[in-house]
DNA sequence: CTGTGTGCAAACACTTTGCAGGTGT
DNA sequence: ACACCTGCAAAGTGTTTGCACACAG
């Protein structure tokens, strides 16, 4: 189990309280977090701008990835299935219409799809909307 | 083949030059258009706000649908596979990394995916990024 | 010590809202 | 005639940029 400081070191990023907390929050939560979510949950005082830059850096270095959303809001989740060298390019996300949470369905395989001639796929993202397991129990 | 005015009539929307041109542009183009794309291609003078409201109305009435995009920009495409009563909830889109165009792959079926217990899917969107047939020929 | 992370202010981009007036049916 | 579409102004929200200072390695 890697802690936030360990991961930062692995990716050659300086450890700061902001970075550690952002990364920890993303790792702890089972669903993707938006900039606003993070700002709300952070205990460390941190400028909005710093948060944007932190997320951008993490994304560029490959620690986290953007999560598709049906409205415009950008959410982020850690690249748990990716190693530093080998980046995974297939993501299945489920967004619950009730609680609004978006979770990564790590165990769902993307089936092979035959594309029309001439199209070459690089990355595949699936966004399924519906009702999640927690909201279905209520 | 339905023309823009016909479609507007079907959906009980008043015909105006703005609406006709927006709908025509969406129908003519094989790829999804953003608000900015439309604003650029419109010959009819039209306020930005009107364009936003037109797109919102079309979307609410079911003439067009939002197209997922990996960055935040919202794009729109006509619901060609949907009838007024029967709305299709599965979309496969392909975004080309070179030309930036996003096309609907109408012929690609979304395979059945087994979701974890408790999850119920309502709508499925797939966004595949890669290189499209046109850019591959160059 | 040095490169880079941070905070502040400001700009920028995208989208929505309110209201008065104009237009399609 | 009446509902509703449009334009203008303004505000709201999300994100980026420039610069000076602070801090981790």
PDB file of C-alpha atoms (C1' of nucleotides) in Angstrom:
ATOM      1  CA  UNK A   1       0.000   0.000   0.000  1.00  0.00           C
ATOM      2  CA  UNK A   2       1.609   3.227  -1.057  1.00  0.00           C
ATOM      3  CA  UNK A   3       1.140   6.389   0.933  1.00  0.00           C
ATOM      4  CA  UNK A   4       0.872   9.790  -0.664  1.00  0.00           C
ATOM      5  CA  UNK A   5       4.466  10.865   0.161  1.00  0.00           C
ATOM      6  CA  UNK A   6       5.790   7.614  -1.307  1.00  0.00           C
ATOM      7  CA  UNK A   7       3.897   8.112  -4.511  1.00  0.00           C
ATOM      8  CA  UNK A   8       5.059  11.702  -4.811  1.00  0.00           C
ATOM      9  CA  UNK A   9       8.640  10.548  -4.392  1.00  0.00           C
ATOM     10  CA  UNK A  10       8.165   7.878  -7.042  1.00  0.00           C
ATOM     11  CA  UNK A  11       7.015  10.485  -9.508  1.00  0.00           C
ATOM     12  CA  UNK A  12       9.782  12.903  -8.521  1.00  0.00           C
ATOM     13  CA  UNK A  13       7.419  15.530  -7.193  1.00  0.00           C
ATOM     14  CA  UNK A  14       8.240  17.624  -4.161  1.00  0.00           C
ATOM     15  CA  UNK A  15       6.218  16.839  -1.092  1.00  0.00           C
ATOM     16  CA  UNK A  16       4.083  19.646   0.215  1.00  0.00           C
ATOM     17  CA  UNK A  17       1.119  19.563   2.542  1.00  0.00           C
ATOM     18  CA  UNK A  18      -1.225  20.504  -0.277  1.00  0.00           C
ATOM     19  CA  UNK A  19      -0.016  17.779  -2.589  1.00  0.00           C
ATOM     20  CA  UNK A  20      -0.073  15.154   0.100  1.00  0.00           C
ATOM     21  CA  UNK A  21      -3.587  15.976   1.142  1.00  0.00           C
ATOM     22  CA  UNK A  22      -4.954  16.185  -2.395  1.00  0.00           C
ATOM     23  CA  UNK A  23      -3.437  12.846  -3.278  1.00  0.00           C
ATOM     24  CA  UNK A  24      -4.608  11.243  -0.051  1.00  0.00           C
ATOM     25  CA  UNK A  25      -8.158  12.442  -0.578  1.00  0.00           C
ATOM     26  CA  UNK A  26      -8.206  11.053  -4.092  1.00  0.00           C
ATOM     27  CA  UNK A  27      -6.825   7.722  -2.883  1.00  0.00           C
ATOM     28  CA  UNK A  28      -9.183   7.431   0.079  1.00  0.00           C
ATOM     29  CA  UNK A  29     -12.360   8.167  -1.805  1.00  0.00           C
ATOM     30  CA  UNK A  30     -13.904   5.471  -3.917  1.00  0.00           C
ATOM     31  CA  UNK A  31     -15.432   8.018  -6.245  1.00  0.00           C
ATOM     32  CA  UNK A  32     -13.931  10.712  -8.430  1.00  0.00           C
ATOM     33  CA  UNK A  33     -13.570  14.190  -6.974  1.00  0.00           C
ATOM     34  CA  UNK A  34     -13.934  17.555  -8.648  1.00  0.00           C
ATOM     35  CA  UNK A  35     -11.943  20.652  -7.896  1.00  0.00           C
ATOM     36  CA  UNK A  36     -14.852  21.890  -5.803  1.00  0.00           C
ATOM     37  CA  UNK A  37     -15.129  18.587  -3.910  1.00  0.00           C
ATOM     38  CA  UNK A  38     -11.474  18.750  -3.006  1.00  0.00           C
ATOM     39  CA  UNK A  39     -11.620  22.369  -1.964  1.00  0.00           C
ATOM     40  CA  UNK A  40     -14.486  21.494   0.355  1.00  0.00           C
ATOM     41  CA  UNK A  41     -12.764  18.521   1.946  1.00  0.00           C
ATOM     42  CA  UNK A  42      -9.301  19.971   2.333  1.00  0.00           C
ATOM     43  CA  UNK A  43      -8.308  20.870   5.861  1.00  0.00           C
ATOM     44  CA  UNK A  44      -5.016  22.421   4.800  1.00  0.00           C
ATOM     45  CA  UNK A  45      -5.596  25.979   3.702  1.00  0.00           C
ATOM     46  CA  UNK A  46      -4.843  26.193   0.061  1.00  0.00           C
ATOM     47  CA  UNK A  47      -5.489  28.618  -2.722  1.00  0.00           C
ATOM     48  CA  UNK A  48      -7.942  27.673  -5.462  1.00  0.00           C
ATOM     49  CA  UNK A  49      -5.222  28.309  -7.993  1.00  0.00           C
ATOM     50  CA  UNK A  50      -2.752  26.031  -6.252  1.00  0.00           C
ATOM     51  CA  UNK A  51      -5.346  23.304  -6.317  1.00  0.00           C
ATOM     52  CA  UNK A  52      -5.823  23.728 -10.055  1.00  0.00           C
ATOM     53  CA  UNK A  53      -2.096  23.620 -10.606  1.00  0.00           C
ATOM     54  CA  UNK A  54      -1.681  20.604  -8.375  1.00  0.00           C
ATOM     55  CA  UNK A  55      -4.329  18.702 -10.291  1.00  0.00           C
ATOM     56  CA  UNK A  56      -2.787  19.694 -13.583  1.00  0.00           C
ATOM     57  CA  UNK A  57       0.645  18.543 -12.470  1.00  0.00           C
ATOM     58  CA  UNK A  58      -0.662  15.237 -11.150  1.00  0.00           C
ATOM     59  CA  UNK A  59      -2.448  14.665 -14.411  1.00  0.00           C
ATOM     60  CA  UNK A  60       0.562  15.489 -16.564  1.00  0.00           C
ATOM     61  CA  UNK A  61       2.794  13.221 -14.518  1.00  0.00           C
ATOM     62  CA  UNK A  62       0.248  10.425 -14.719  1.00  0.00           C
ATOM     63  CA  UNK A  63      -0.736  10.100 -11.060  1.00  0.00           C
ATOM     64  CA  UNK A  64      -4.370  10.844 -11.722  1.00  0.00           C
ATOM     65  CA  UNK A  65      -6.661  10.973 -14.712  1.00  0.00           C
ATOM     66  CA  UNK A  66      -9.658  12.990 -15.740  1.00  0.00           C
ATOM     67  CA  UNK A  67     -13.004  11.314 -15.382  1.00  0.00           C
ATOM     68  CA  UNK A  68     -15.602  11.926 -18.038  1.00  0.00           C
ATOM     69  CA  UNK A  69     -18.760  13.552 -16.885  1.00  0.00           C
ATOM     70  CA  UNK A  70     -22.014  14.192 -18.663  1.00  0.00           C
ATOM     71  CA  UNK A  71     -22.193  17.783 -17.603  1.00  0.00           C
ATOM     72  CA  UNK A  72     -19.093  19.890 -18.028  1.00  0.00           C
ATOM     73  CA  UNK A  73     -17.621  19.449 -14.548  1.00  0.00           C
ATOM     74  CA  UNK A  74     -14.185  17.873 -14.499  1.00  0.00           C
ATOM     75  CA  UNK A  75     -13.543  15.153 -11.962  1.00  0.00           C
ATOM     76  CA  UNK A  76     -10.357  13.342 -11.114  1.00  0.00           C
ATOM     77  CA  UNK A  77      -9.458   9.899  -9.872  1.00  0.00           C
ATOM     78  CA  UNK A  78      -6.126   8.231  -9.158  1.00  0.00           C
ATOM     79  CA  UNK A  79      -4.630   5.974 -11.811  1.00  0.00           C
ATOM     80  CA  UNK A  80      -4.682   2.923  -9.588  1.00  0.00           C
ATOM     81  CA  UNK A  81      -4.483   0.453 -12.442  1.00  0.00           C
ATOM     82  CA  UNK A  82      -1.590   2.290 -14.059  1.00  0.00           C
ATOM     83  CA  UNK A  83       2.072   2.014 -13.250  1.00  0.00           C
ATOM     84  CA  UNK A  84       4.451   4.834 -13.910  1.00  0.00           C
ATOM     85  CA  UNK A  85       5.642   3.286 -17.156  1.00  0.00           C
ATOM     86  CA  UNK A  86       2.552   1.512 -18.335  1.00  0.00           C
ATOM     87  CA  UNK A  87      -0.475   3.750 -18.612  1.00  0.00           C
ATOM     88  CA  UNK A  88      -3.858   2.172 -18.943  1.00  0.00           C
ATOM     89  CA  UNK A  89      -6.050   3.629 -21.621  1.00  0.00           C
ATOM     90  CA  UNK A  90      -9.386   2.094 -20.863  1.00  0.00           C
ATOM     91  CA  UNK A  91     -11.689   3.422 -18.236  1.00  0.00           C
ATOM     92  CA  UNK A  92     -15.197   2.440 -17.281  1.00  0.00           C
ATOM     93  CA  UNK A  93     -16.992   4.900 -15.058  1.00  0.00           C
ATOM     94  CA  UNK A  94     -20.418   4.770 -13.536  1.00  0.00           C
ATOM     95  CA  UNK A  95     -22.219   7.942 -12.581  1.00  0.00           C
ATOM     96  CA  UNK A  96     -25.164   7.654 -10.232  1.00  0.00           C
ATOM     97  CA  UNK A  97     -28.075   9.899 -11.102  1.00  0.00           C
ATOM     98  CA  UNK A  98     -29.177  10.059  -7.489  1.00  0.00           C
ATOM     99  CA  UNK A  99     -26.089  10.680  -5.383  1.00  0.00           C
ATOM    100  CA  UNK A 100     -24.106  12.150  -8.246  1.00  0.00           C
ATOM    101  CA  UNK A 101     -21.002  10.128  -7.438  1.00  0.00           C
ATOM    102  CA  UNK A 102     -18.857   8.731 -10.196  1.00  0.00           C
ATOM    103  CA  UNK A 103     -16.979   5.540  -9.490  1.00  0.00           C
ATOM    104  CA  UNK A 104     -14.417   3.658 -11.533  1.00  0.00           C
ATOM    105  CA  UNK A 105     -15.557   0.134 -12.336  1.00  0.00           C
ATOM    106  CA  UNK A 106     -12.133  -1.472 -12.329  1.00  0.00           C
ATOM    107  CA  UNK A 107     -13.468  -4.967 -12.809  1.00  0.00           C
ATOM    108  CA  UNK A 108     -15.573  -4.307 -15.857  1.00  0.00           C
ATOM    109  CA  UNK A 109     -13.734  -5.160 -19.028  1.00  0.00           C
ATOM    110  CA  UNK A 110     -14.302  -3.126 -22.139  1.00  0.00           C
ATOM    111  CA  UNK A 111     -15.304  -5.633 -24.809  1.00  0.00           C
ATOM    112  CA  UNK A 112     -13.633  -5.522 -28.181  1.00  0.00           C
ATOM    113  CA  UNK A 113     -15.517  -3.303 -30.582  1.00  0.00           C
ATOM    114  CA  UNK A 114     -15.023  -3.402 -34.288  1.00  0.00           C
ATOM    115  CA  UNK A 115     -14.550   0.095 -35.631  1.00  0.00           C
ATOM    116  CA  UNK A 116     -15.279   1.158 -39.195  1.00  0.00           C
ATOM    117  CA  UNK A 117     -12.371   0.983 -41.645  1.00  0.00           C
ATOM    118  CA  UNK A 118      -9.701   3.566 -41.115  1.00  0.00           C
ATOM    119  CA  UNK A 119     -10.435   4.303 -37.490  1.00  0.00           C
ATOM    120  CA  UNK A 120      -7.687   3.479 -35.027  1.00  0.00           C
ATOM    121  CA  UNK A 121      -8.493   3.599 -31.331  1.00  0.00           C
ATOM    122  CA  UNK A 122      -5.986   4.937 -28.879  1.00  0.00           C
ATOM    123  CA  UNK A 123      -8.032   5.313 -25.716  1.00  0.00           C
ATOM    124  CA  UNK A 124     -11.486   4.164 -24.685  1.00  0.00           C
ATOM    125  CA  UNK A 125     -13.716   5.747 -22.095  1.00  0.00           C
ATOM    126  CA  UNK A 126     -17.102   4.498 -21.115  1.00  0.00           C
ATOM    127  CA  UNK A 127     -19.503   6.485 -19.020  1.00  0.00           C
ATOM    128  CA  UNK A 128     -22.521   4.606 -17.794  1.00  0.00           C
ATOM    129  CA  UNK A 129     -25.182   6.553 -15.970  1.00  0.00           C
ATOM    130  CA  UNK A 130     -27.816   4.921 -13.812  1.00  0.00           C
ATOM    131  CA  UNK A 131     -28.323   4.057 -10.182  1.00  0.00           C
ATOM    132  CA  UNK A 132     -25.441   2.829  -8.053  1.00  0.00           C
ATOM    133  CA  UNK A 133     -25.366  -0.054  -5.606  1.00  0.00           C
ATOM    134  CA  UNK A 134     -25.652   2.186  -2.565  1.00  0.00           C
ATOM    135  CA  UNK A 135     -28.640   4.198  -3.771  1.00  0.00           C
ATOM    136  CA  UNK A 136     -30.374   1.023  -4.921  1.00  0.00           C
ATOM    137  CA  UNK A 137     -30.444  -0.272  -1.361  1.00  0.00           C
ATOM    138  CA  UNK A 138     -32.287   2.717   0.024  1.00  0.00           C
TER     139      UNK A 138
ATOM    140  CA  UNK B   1     -35.247  13.085 -45.776  1.00  0.00           C
ATOM    141  CA  UNK B   2     -36.513  15.660 -43.360  1.00  0.00           C
ATOM    142  CA  UNK B   3     -35.595  19.287 -43.677  1.00  0.00           C
ATOM    143  CA  UNK B   4     -35.019  21.539 -40.706  1.00  0.00           C
ATOM    144  CA  UNK B   5     -38.432  23.272 -40.905  1.00  0.00           C
ATOM    145  CA  UNK B   6     -40.176  19.887 -41.070  1.00  0.00           C
ATOM    146  CA  UNK B   7     -38.385  18.676 -38.017  1.00  0.00           C
ATOM    147  CA  UNK B   8     -39.161  21.833 -36.097  1.00  0.00           C
ATOM    148  CA  UNK B   9     -42.815  21.425 -36.959  1.00  0.00           C
ATOM    149  CA  UNK B  10     -42.778  17.815 -35.811  1.00  0.00           C
ATOM    150  CA  UNK B  11     -41.454  18.862 -32.454  1.00  0.00           C
ATOM    151  CA  UNK B  12     -43.880  21.774 -32.209  1.00  0.00           C
ATOM    152  CA  UNK B  13     -41.183  24.400 -32.222  1.00  0.00           C
ATOM    153  CA  UNK B  14     -41.631  27.720 -33.929  1.00  0.00           C
ATOM    154  CA  UNK B  15     -39.599  28.202 -37.062  1.00  0.00           C
ATOM    155  CA  UNK B  16     -37.092  31.028 -36.933  1.00  0.00           C
ATOM    156  CA  UNK B  17     -34.064  31.661 -39.066  1.00  0.00           C
ATOM    157  CA  UNK B  18     -31.751  30.932 -36.161  1.00  0.00           C
ATOM    158  CA  UNK B  19     -33.346  27.608 -35.339  1.00  0.00           C
ATOM    159  CA  UNK B  20     -33.464  26.516 -38.951  1.00  0.00           C
ATOM    160  CA  UNK B  21     -29.834  27.309 -39.528  1.00  0.00           C
ATOM    161  CA  UNK B  22     -28.619  25.717 -36.309  1.00  0.00           C
ATOM    162  CA  UNK B  23     -30.529  22.543 -37.029  1.00  0.00           C
ATOM    163  CA  UNK B  24     -29.404  22.469 -40.652  1.00  0.00           C
ATOM    164  CA  UNK B  25     -25.780  22.868 -39.672  1.00  0.00           C
ATOM    165  CA  UNK B  26     -26.033  20.038 -37.175  1.00  0.00           C
ATOM    166  CA  UNK B  27     -27.705  17.816 -39.765  1.00  0.00           C
ATOM    167  CA  UNK B  28     -25.286  18.622 -42.559  1.00  0.00           C
ATOM    168  CA  UNK B  29     -22.146  18.039 -40.586  1.00  0.00           C
ATOM    169  CA  UNK B  30     -21.025  14.513 -39.940  1.00  0.00           C
ATOM    170  CA  UNK B  31     -19.315  15.537 -36.738  1.00  0.00           C
ATOM    171  CA  UNK B  32     -20.581  17.106 -33.541  1.00  0.00           C
ATOM    172  CA  UNK B  33     -20.484  20.884 -33.251  1.00  0.00           C
ATOM    173  CA  UNK B  34     -19.810  23.044 -30.232  1.00  0.00           C
ATOM    174  CA  UNK B  35     -21.426  26.353 -29.457  1.00  0.00           C
ATOM    175  CA  UNK B  36     -18.309  28.067 -30.791  1.00  0.00           C
ATOM    176  CA  UNK B  37     -18.322  25.975 -33.994  1.00  0.00           C
ATOM    177  CA  UNK B  38     -21.900  26.960 -34.669  1.00  0.00           C
ATOM    178  CA  UNK B  39     -21.307  30.613 -33.931  1.00  0.00           C
ATOM    179  CA  UNK B  40     -18.461  30.561 -36.435  1.00  0.00           C
ATOM    180  CA  UNK B  41     -20.441  28.861 -39.192  1.00  0.00           C
ATOM    181  CA  UNK B  42     -23.702  30.736 -38.816  1.00  0.00           C
ATOM    182  CA  UNK B  43     -24.419  33.255 -41.531  1.00  0.00           C
ATOM    183  CA  UNK B  44     -27.554  34.520 -39.828  1.00  0.00           C
ATOM    184  CA  UNK B  45     -26.638  37.093 -37.215  1.00  0.00           C
ATOM    185  CA  UNK B  46     -27.529  35.697 -33.877  1.00  0.00           C
ATOM    186  CA  UNK B  47     -26.733  36.487 -30.294  1.00  0.00           C
ATOM    187  CA  UNK B  48     -24.539  34.116 -28.337  1.00  0.00           C
ATOM    188  CA  UNK B  49     -27.282  33.830 -25.765  1.00  0.00           C
ATOM    189  CA  UNK B  50     -29.903  32.892 -28.316  1.00  0.00           C
ATOM    190  CA  UNK B  51     -27.619  30.172 -29.554  1.00  0.00           C
ATOM    191  CA  UNK B  52     -27.247  28.788 -26.045  1.00  0.00           C
ATOM    192  CA  UNK B  53     -31.005  28.847 -25.565  1.00  0.00           C
ATOM    193  CA  UNK B  54     -31.642  27.266 -28.928  1.00  0.00           C
ATOM    194  CA  UNK B  55     -29.297  24.403 -28.130  1.00  0.00           C
ATOM    195  CA  UNK B  56     -30.876  23.954 -24.721  1.00  0.00           C
ATOM    196  CA  UNK B  57     -34.361  23.866 -26.195  1.00  0.00           C
ATOM    197  CA  UNK B  58     -33.367  21.387 -28.896  1.00  0.00           C
ATOM    198  CA  UNK B  59     -31.795  19.202 -26.278  1.00  0.00           C
ATOM    199  CA  UNK B  60     -34.787  19.295 -23.960  1.00  0.00           C
ATOM    200  CA  UNK B  61     -37.159  18.469 -26.777  1.00  0.00           C
ATOM    201  CA  UNK B  62     -34.954  15.613 -27.904  1.00  0.00           C
ATOM    202  CA  UNK B  63     -33.845  16.879 -31.321  1.00  0.00           C
ATOM    203  CA  UNK B  64     -30.193  16.825 -30.420  1.00  0.00           C
ATOM    204  CA  UNK B  65     -28.022  15.337 -27.723  1.00  0.00           C
ATOM    205  CA  UNK B  66     -24.869  16.308 -25.932  1.00  0.00           C
ATOM    206  CA  UNK B  67     -21.721  14.591 -27.067  1.00  0.00           C
ATOM    207  CA  UNK B  68     -19.149  13.642 -24.471  1.00  0.00           C
ATOM    208  CA  UNK B  69     -15.785  15.230 -24.848  1.00  0.00           C
ATOM    209  CA  UNK B  70     -12.531  14.620 -23.055  1.00  0.00           C
ATOM    210  CA  UNK B  71     -11.908  18.244 -22.385  1.00  0.00           C
ATOM    211  CA  UNK B  72     -14.742  20.286 -20.951  1.00  0.00           C
ATOM    212  CA  UNK B  73     -16.154  21.607 -24.221  1.00  0.00           C
ATOM    213  CA  UNK B  74     -19.743  20.636 -24.911  1.00  0.00           C
ATOM    214  CA  UNK B  75     -20.600  19.471 -28.387  1.00  0.00           C
ATOM    215  CA  UNK B  76     -23.939  18.639 -29.919  1.00  0.00           C
ATOM    216  CA  UNK B  77     -25.164  16.256 -32.567  1.00  0.00           C
ATOM    217  CA  UNK B  78     -28.629  15.474 -33.915  1.00  0.00           C
ATOM    218  CA  UNK B  79     -30.461  12.456 -32.543  1.00  0.00           C
ATOM    219  CA  UNK B  80     -30.659  10.712 -35.870  1.00  0.00           C
ATOM    220  CA  UNK B  81     -31.249   7.280 -34.411  1.00  0.00           C
ATOM    221  CA  UNK B  82     -33.967   8.523 -32.090  1.00  0.00           C
ATOM    222  CA  UNK B  83     -37.585   9.054 -32.884  1.00  0.00           C
ATOM    223  CA  UNK B  84     -39.662  11.565 -31.018  1.00  0.00           C
ATOM    224  CA  UNK B  85     -41.146   8.901 -28.764  1.00  0.00           C
ATOM    225  CA  UNK B  86     -38.333   6.443 -28.512  1.00  0.00           C
ATOM    226  CA  UNK B  87     -35.101   7.948 -27.313  1.00  0.00           C
ATOM    227  CA  UNK B  88     -31.920   6.012 -27.758  1.00  0.00           C
ATOM    228  CA  UNK B  89     -29.672   5.861 -24.735  1.00  0.00           C
ATOM    229  CA  UNK B  90     -26.530   4.428 -26.185  1.00  0.00           C
ATOM    230  CA  UNK B  91     -23.994   6.488 -28.000  1.00  0.00           C
ATOM    231  CA  UNK B  92     -20.598   5.638 -29.384  1.00  0.00           C
ATOM    232  CA  UNK B  93     -18.463   8.595 -30.319  1.00  0.00           C
ATOM    233  CA  UNK B  94     -15.031   8.764 -31.816  1.00  0.00           C
ATOM    234  CA  UNK B  95     -12.842  11.784 -31.279  1.00  0.00           C
ATOM    235  CA  UNK B  96      -9.874  12.248 -33.580  1.00  0.00           C
ATOM    236  CA  UNK B  97      -6.755  13.505 -31.866  1.00  0.00           C
ATOM    237  CA  UNK B  98      -5.522  15.128 -35.044  1.00  0.00           C
ATOM    238  CA  UNK B  99      -8.447  16.994 -36.560  1.00  0.00           C
ATOM    239  CA  UNK B 100     -10.339  17.229 -33.289  1.00  0.00           C
ATOM    240  CA  UNK B 101     -13.615  16.176 -34.867  1.00  0.00           C
ATOM    241  CA  UNK B 102     -16.005  13.956 -32.982  1.00  0.00           C
ATOM    242  CA  UNK B 103     -18.214  11.663 -35.010  1.00  0.00           C
ATOM    243  CA  UNK B 104     -21.044   9.382 -33.957  1.00  0.00           C
ATOM    244  CA  UNK B 105     -20.352   5.773 -34.861  1.00  0.00           C
ATOM    245  CA  UNK B 106     -23.916   4.741 -35.502  1.00  0.00           C
ATOM    246  CA  UNK B 107     -23.017   1.280 -36.665  1.00  0.00           C
ATOM    247  CA  UNK B 108     -20.942   0.258 -33.688  1.00  0.00           C
ATOM    248  CA  UNK B 109     -22.977  -1.690 -31.175  1.00  0.00           C
ATOM    249  CA  UNK B 110     -22.256  -1.330 -27.495  1.00  0.00           C
ATOM    250  CA  UNK B 111     -21.589  -4.838 -26.269  1.00  0.00           C
ATOM    251  CA  UNK B 112     -23.341  -6.100 -23.166  1.00  0.00           C
ATOM    252  CA  UNK B 113     -21.293  -5.427 -20.066  1.00  0.00           C
ATOM    253  CA  UNK B 114     -21.866  -7.127 -16.782  1.00  0.00           C
ATOM    254  CA  UNK B 115     -21.977  -4.564 -14.001  1.00  0.00           C
ATOM    255  CA  UNK B 116     -21.211  -5.317 -10.350  1.00  0.00           C
ATOM    256  CA  UNK B 117     -24.173  -6.219  -8.156  1.00  0.00           C
ATOM    257  CA  UNK B 118     -26.531  -3.400  -7.393  1.00  0.00           C
ATOM    258  CA  UNK B 119     -25.631  -1.204 -10.331  1.00  0.00           C
ATOM    259  CA  UNK B 120     -28.412  -0.509 -12.817  1.00  0.00           C
ATOM    260  CA  UNK B 121     -27.501   1.170 -16.092  1.00  0.00           C
ATOM    261  CA  UNK B 122     -29.770   3.745 -17.625  1.00  0.00           C
ATOM    262  CA  UNK B 123     -27.626   5.246 -20.340  1.00  0.00           C
ATOM    263  CA  UNK B 124     -24.309   4.293 -21.877  1.00  0.00           C
ATOM    264  CA  UNK B 125     -21.832   6.579 -23.560  1.00  0.00           C
ATOM    265  CA  UNK B 126     -18.589   5.533 -25.098  1.00  0.00           C
ATOM    266  CA  UNK B 127     -15.910   7.943 -26.131  1.00  0.00           C
ATOM    267  CA  UNK B 128     -13.096   6.475 -28.136  1.00  0.00           C
ATOM    268  CA  UNK B 129     -10.168   8.698 -28.972  1.00  0.00           C
ATOM    269  CA  UNK B 130      -7.693   7.918 -31.682  1.00  0.00           C
ATOM    270  CA  UNK B 131      -7.153   8.705 -35.334  1.00  0.00           C
ATOM    271  CA  UNK B 132     -10.084   8.905 -37.705  1.00  0.00           C
ATOM    272  CA  UNK B 133     -10.421   7.469 -41.198  1.00  0.00           C
ATOM    273  CA  UNK B 134      -9.775  10.781 -42.905  1.00  0.00           C
ATOM    274  CA  UNK B 135      -6.624  11.681 -40.975  1.00  0.00           C
ATOM    275  CA  UNK B 136      -5.310   8.147 -41.432  1.00  0.00           C
ATOM    276  CA  UNK B 137      -5.279   8.573 -45.197  1.00  0.00           C
ATOM    277  CA  UNK B 138      -3.035  11.615 -45.126  1.00  0.00           C
TER     278      UNK B 138
ATOM    279  C1'  DC C   1      21.430  27.682  -3.200  1.00  0.00           C
ATOM    280  C1'  DT C   2      18.259  26.781  -6.873  1.00  0.00           C
ATOM    281  C1'  DG C   3      14.330  25.276  -9.012  1.00  0.00           C
ATOM    282  C1'  DT C   4       9.776  24.944  -8.263  1.00  0.00           C
ATOM    283  C1'  DG C   5       5.485  25.394  -5.422  1.00  0.00           C
ATOM    284  C1'  DT C   6       2.386  28.914  -3.519  1.00  0.00           C
ATOM    285  C1'  DG C   7      -0.660  33.032  -2.838  1.00  0.00           C
ATOM    286  C1'  DC C   8      -2.735  37.035  -4.597  1.00  0.00           C
ATOM    287  C1'  DA C   9      -4.786  39.766  -8.201  1.00  0.00           C
ATOM    288  C1'  DA C  10      -6.514  39.873 -12.428  1.00  0.00           C
ATOM    289  C1'  DA C  11      -7.864  38.219 -16.752  1.00  0.00           C
ATOM    290  C1'  DC C  12     -10.269  34.891 -19.511  1.00  0.00           C
ATOM    291  C1'  DA C  13     -13.776  31.564 -21.176  1.00  0.00           C
ATOM    292  C1'  DC C  14     -18.144  29.508 -20.954  1.00  0.00           C
ATOM    293  C1'  DT C  15     -22.902  29.595 -19.541  1.00  0.00           C
ATOM    294  C1'  DT C  16     -27.071  31.378 -17.219  1.00  0.00           C
ATOM    295  C1'  DT C  17     -30.578  34.884 -15.810  1.00  0.00           C
ATOM    296  C1'  DG C  18     -33.714  39.044 -16.058  1.00  0.00           C
ATOM    297  C1'  DC C  19     -36.094  42.072 -18.585  1.00  0.00           C
ATOM    298  C1'  DA C  20     -38.032  44.697 -22.530  1.00  0.00           C
ATOM    299  C1'  DG C  21     -39.321  44.387 -27.026  1.00  0.00           C
ATOM    300  C1'  DG C  22     -40.200  41.792 -31.440  1.00  0.00           C
ATOM    301  C1'  DT C  23     -42.175  37.787 -34.167  1.00  0.00           C
ATOM    302  C1'  DG C  24     -44.374  33.339 -35.677  1.00  0.00           C
ATOM    303  C1'  DT C  25     -48.729  30.933 -35.746  1.00  0.00           C
TER     304       DT C  25
ATOM    305  C1'  DA D   1     -53.693  38.218 -29.745  1.00  0.00           C
ATOM    306  C1'  DC D   2     -50.732  35.611 -27.267  1.00  0.00           C
ATOM    307  C1'  DA D   3     -47.218  32.768 -26.356  1.00  0.00           C
ATOM    308  C1'  DC D   4     -42.665  32.487 -26.964  1.00  0.00           C
ATOM    309  C1'  DC D   5     -38.287  33.775 -29.285  1.00  0.00           C
ATOM    310  C1'  DT D   6     -34.662  37.219 -29.338  1.00  0.00           C
ATOM    311  C1'  DG D   7     -31.150  40.830 -28.020  1.00  0.00           C
ATOM    312  C1'  DC D   8     -28.791  43.321 -24.602  1.00  0.00           C
ATOM    313  C1'  DA D   9     -26.688  43.813 -20.159  1.00  0.00           C
ATOM    314  C1'  DA D  10     -25.074  41.750 -16.323  1.00  0.00           C
ATOM    315  C1'  DA D  11     -23.852  38.293 -13.243  1.00  0.00           C
ATOM    316  C1'  DG D  12     -22.250  33.570 -12.131  1.00  0.00           C
ATOM    317  C1'  DT D  13     -19.030  29.799 -12.448  1.00  0.00           C
ATOM    318  C1'  DG D  14     -14.883  27.374 -13.737  1.00  0.00           C
ATOM    319  C1'  DT D  15     -10.113  27.906 -15.165  1.00  0.00           C
ATOM    320  C1'  DT D  16      -5.725  30.170 -16.546  1.00  0.00           C
ATOM    321  C1'  DT D  17      -1.841  33.571 -16.317  1.00  0.00           C
ATOM    322  C1'  DG D  18       1.733  36.832 -14.360  1.00  0.00           C
ATOM    323  C1'  DC D  19       4.449  38.032 -10.760  1.00  0.00           C
ATOM    324  C1'  DA D  20       6.765  38.165  -6.229  1.00  0.00           C
ATOM    325  C1'  DC D  21       7.814  35.460  -2.417  1.00  0.00           C
ATOM    326  C1'  DA D  22       8.473  31.037   0.200  1.00  0.00           C
ATOM    327  C1'  DC D  23      10.073  26.558   0.665  1.00  0.00           C
ATOM    328  C1'  DA D  24      11.748  21.529  -0.275  1.00  0.00           C
ATOM    329  C1'  DG D  25      15.630  19.048  -1.702  1.00  0.00           C
TER     330       DG D  25
END
